[in-house]
Amino acid sequence: MVATIGNNAISTLKPGAVLTVTGAQSESEAQMEVADFLQVINRSDLGYFLISKDYFLLYLKSGSSLSGIA
């Protein structure tokens, strides 16, 4: 299950939001949950990376992968 932390409603997710995944058995399963979640809510403009066990930070994708993370 994917949930947001803070005041970020699912419909208004922004870069910098933190998602937490519960119930995943492994890191790869948690990453798949986040990818599936972003696909379901039609947010292909957002990428994510693991910042701590079960926590993912969202970032805005851009033409260059380096500027998207910076």
CSV table of C-alpha atoms in Angstrom, one decimal:
chain,number,residue,atom,x,y,z
A,1,MET,CA,0.0,0.0,0.0
A,2,VAL,CA,1.3,3.5,-0.9
A,3,ALA,CA,0.5,6.5,1.2
A,4,THR,CA,1.7,10.1,1.2
A,5,ILE,CA,3.4,11.8,4.1
A,6,GLY,CA,2.4,15.4,5.1
A,7,ASN,CA,-0.2,17.5,3.4
A,8,ASN,CA,0.1,16.0,-0.1
A,9,ALA,CA,-3.2,14.6,-1.2
A,10,ILE,CA,-2.9,11.9,-3.8
A,11,SER,CA,-4.6,14.1,-6.4
A,12,THR,CA,-2.2,17.0,-5.8
A,13,LEU,CA,1.2,15.2,-5.6
A,14,LYS,CA,4.1,17.5,-6.2
A,15,PRO,CA,7.9,17.0,-6.6
A,16,GLY,CA,9.4,16.7,-3.1
A,17,ALA,CA,6.5,14.7,-1.7
A,18,VAL,CA,7.5,11.6,0.2
A,19,LEU,CA,5.6,8.3,-0.3
A,20,THR,CA,5.7,5.4,2.1
A,21,VAL,CA,5.0,1.8,1.1
A,22,THR,CA,3.7,-0.7,3.6
A,23,GLY,CA,3.3,-4.4,3.2
A,24,ALA,CA,6.1,-4.9,0.6
A,25,GLN,CA,8.3,-7.9,1.2
A,26,SER,CA,11.4,-6.4,-0.5
A,27,GLU,CA,12.8,-3.2,-1.9
A,28,SER,CA,12.0,-4.2,-5.5
A,29,GLU,CA,8.4,-5.0,-4.6
A,30,ALA,CA,8.1,-1.6,-2.9
A,31,GLN,CA,9.5,0.1,-6.0
A,32,MET,CA,7.0,-1.8,-8.2
A,33,GLU,CA,4.2,-0.5,-5.9
A,34,VAL,CA,5.3,3.1,-6.4
A,35,ALA,CA,5.7,2.7,-10.1
A,36,ASP,CA,2.3,1.1,-10.4
A,37,PHE,CA,0.8,3.8,-8.2
A,38,LEU,CA,2.1,6.6,-10.3
A,39,GLN,CA,0.9,4.9,-13.4
A,40,VAL,CA,-2.6,4.5,-12.0
A,41,ILE,CA,-2.9,8.1,-11.0
A,42,ASN,CA,-1.5,9.2,-14.4
A,43,ARG,CA,1.6,11.0,-13.1
A,44,SER,CA,4.2,10.0,-15.7
A,45,ASP,CA,5.9,13.4,-15.1
A,46,LEU,CA,7.1,12.2,-11.7
A,47,GLY,CA,10.0,10.0,-10.9
A,48,TYR,CA,11.0,8.5,-7.5
A,49,PHE,CA,14.0,7.2,-5.6
A,50,LEU,CA,14.5,5.4,-2.3
A,51,ILE,CA,15.6,7.6,0.5
A,52,SER,CA,15.1,5.2,3.4
A,53,LYS,CA,13.6,1.8,4.0
A,54,ASP,CA,10.0,2.0,2.6
A,55,TYR,CA,10.3,5.8,1.9
A,56,PHE,CA,10.5,7.3,-1.6
A,57,LEU,CA,11.0,10.9,-2.7
A,58,LEU,CA,9.2,12.1,-5.8
A,59,TYR,CA,11.0,14.4,-8.3
A,60,LEU,CA,9.9,16.1,-11.5
A,61,LYS,CA,11.2,14.3,-14.6
A,62,SER,CA,12.7,16.5,-17.3
A,63,GLY,CA,14.4,16.0,-20.7
A,64,SER,CA,17.7,15.4,-18.9
A,65,SER,CA,17.8,12.9,-16.1
A,66,LEU,CA,20.5,14.9,-14.3
A,67,SER,CA,18.5,18.1,-14.2
A,68,GLY,CA,15.4,16.2,-13.1
A,69,ILE,CA,17.1,15.1,-9.9
A,70,ALA,CA,18.9,18.4,-9.2
